[in-house]
Amino acid sequence: MERTSPSGVYCGRIDWIDTDAAGIYHNSAVTRYVEAAEAELMRSRGLHDYFGRAPRVRYEVDFEVPLRFGQQLTAVVELVQIGTSSMTFAFELWGEPFEGRPHCRAAKGRYVTVHIEGDHSGRDPARSAPWPARWVHALTEAEESPV
């Protein structure tokens, strides 16, 4: 994935807890790796209060190659669009060379988050709201800077 917009990267390893009995990673593990890359992006922009305010409302994944227990991986998340109250991200999950297998893209996809105000207590129901200007600025200022 060519990174021209704000992006986050997570590097890790497939743990046994993330696999089935054959040692192949669960499809659901992709979400965890992608969210770790998203957390790196938000942390790098100083947006520590982003999580808990931006639930996922859409998630799509194309699975291409299975990853295996012990294999190193790289997850890359790129912010591709900021709307009034939603953001769209693209991601790729890469498996590093392992037991004779080459470097390969294991999965790719997109997801959408929505900014919410309120909470889930019932007193102030969660509802969609515009992104705080500070967040938009933190995520868009780098796009205008030369690399």
PDB file of C-alpha atoms in Angstrom, residues 31 34-35 38 42 50-51 53-61 77-91 109-116 128-129 131:
ATOM      1  CA  THR A  31      -9.167  -6.965  13.327  1.00  0.00           C
ATOM      2  CA  VAL A  34      -5.412  -3.648  12.181  1.00  0.00           C
ATOM      3  CA  GLU A  35      -6.647  -1.912  15.321  1.00  0.00           C
ATOM      4  CA  GLU A  38      -4.767   2.285  13.957  1.00  0.00           C
ATOM      5  CA  MET A  42      -3.712   7.913  16.576  1.00  0.00           C
ATOM      6  CA  TYR A  50      -9.910   8.784  19.974  1.00  0.00           C
ATOM      7  CA  PHE A  51     -10.633   5.243  21.149  1.00  0.00           C
ATOM      8  CA  ARG A  53     -15.298   7.650  20.719  1.00  0.00           C
ATOM      9  CA  ALA A  54     -14.978   6.032  17.275  1.00  0.00           C
ATOM     10  CA  PRO A  55     -16.745   2.673  16.942  1.00  0.00           C
ATOM     11  CA  ARG A  56     -16.530   0.711  13.717  1.00  0.00           C
ATOM     12  CA  VAL A  57     -19.732   0.734  11.695  1.00  0.00           C
ATOM     13  CA  ARG A  58     -18.515  -1.116   8.608  1.00  0.00           C
ATOM     14  CA  TYR A  59     -15.688  -3.624   8.074  1.00  0.00           C
ATOM     15  CA  GLU A  60     -14.717  -5.540   4.935  1.00  0.00           C
ATOM     16  CA  VAL A  61     -11.815  -7.919   4.454  1.00  0.00           C
ATOM     17  CA  VAL A  77      -3.590   1.251   8.163  1.00  0.00           C
ATOM     18  CA  GLU A  78      -4.110   4.358   6.037  1.00  0.00           C
ATOM     19  CA  LEU A  79      -6.710   7.073   6.554  1.00  0.00           C
ATOM     20  CA  VAL A  80      -8.316   7.574   3.139  1.00  0.00           C
ATOM     21  CA  GLN A  81     -11.246   9.892   3.885  1.00  0.00           C
ATOM     22  CA  ILE A  82     -12.549  12.118   6.664  1.00  0.00           C
ATOM     23  CA  GLY A  83     -16.213  13.036   6.531  1.00  0.00           C
ATOM     24  CA  THR A  84     -18.220  15.186   8.918  1.00  0.00           C
ATOM     25  CA  SER A  85     -18.626  12.376  11.453  1.00  0.00           C
ATOM     26  CA  SER A  86     -17.045   9.329   9.787  1.00  0.00           C
ATOM     27  CA  MET A  87     -13.592   8.227   8.685  1.00  0.00           C
ATOM     28  CA  THR A  88     -12.700   5.566   6.139  1.00  0.00           C
ATOM     29  CA  PHE A  89      -9.506   3.549   6.499  1.00  0.00           C
ATOM     30  CA  ALA A  90      -7.813   1.084   4.144  1.00  0.00           C
ATOM     31  CA  PHE A  91      -5.522  -1.631   5.452  1.00  0.00           C
ATOM     32  CA  GLY A 109      -9.751  -4.262   3.340  1.00  0.00           C
ATOM     33  CA  ARG A 110     -11.508  -1.119   4.462  1.00  0.00           C
ATOM     34  CA  TYR A 111     -13.477  -0.007   7.461  1.00  0.00           C
ATOM     35  CA  VAL A 112     -15.428   3.018   8.631  1.00  0.00           C
ATOM     36  CA  THR A 113     -15.498   4.596  12.081  1.00  0.00           C
ATOM     37  CA  VAL A 114     -18.015   7.160  13.325  1.00  0.00           C
ATOM     38  CA  HIS A 115     -17.424   9.782  15.991  1.00  0.00           C
ATOM     39  CA  ILE A 116     -19.884   9.556  18.846  1.00  0.00           C
ATOM     40  CA  SER A 128     -23.106  10.457  15.850  1.00  0.00           C
ATOM     41  CA  ALA A 129     -21.418  13.856  16.051  1.00  0.00           C
ATOM     42  CA  TRP A 131     -15.234  15.118  14.546  1.00  0.00           C
TER      43      TRP A 131
END
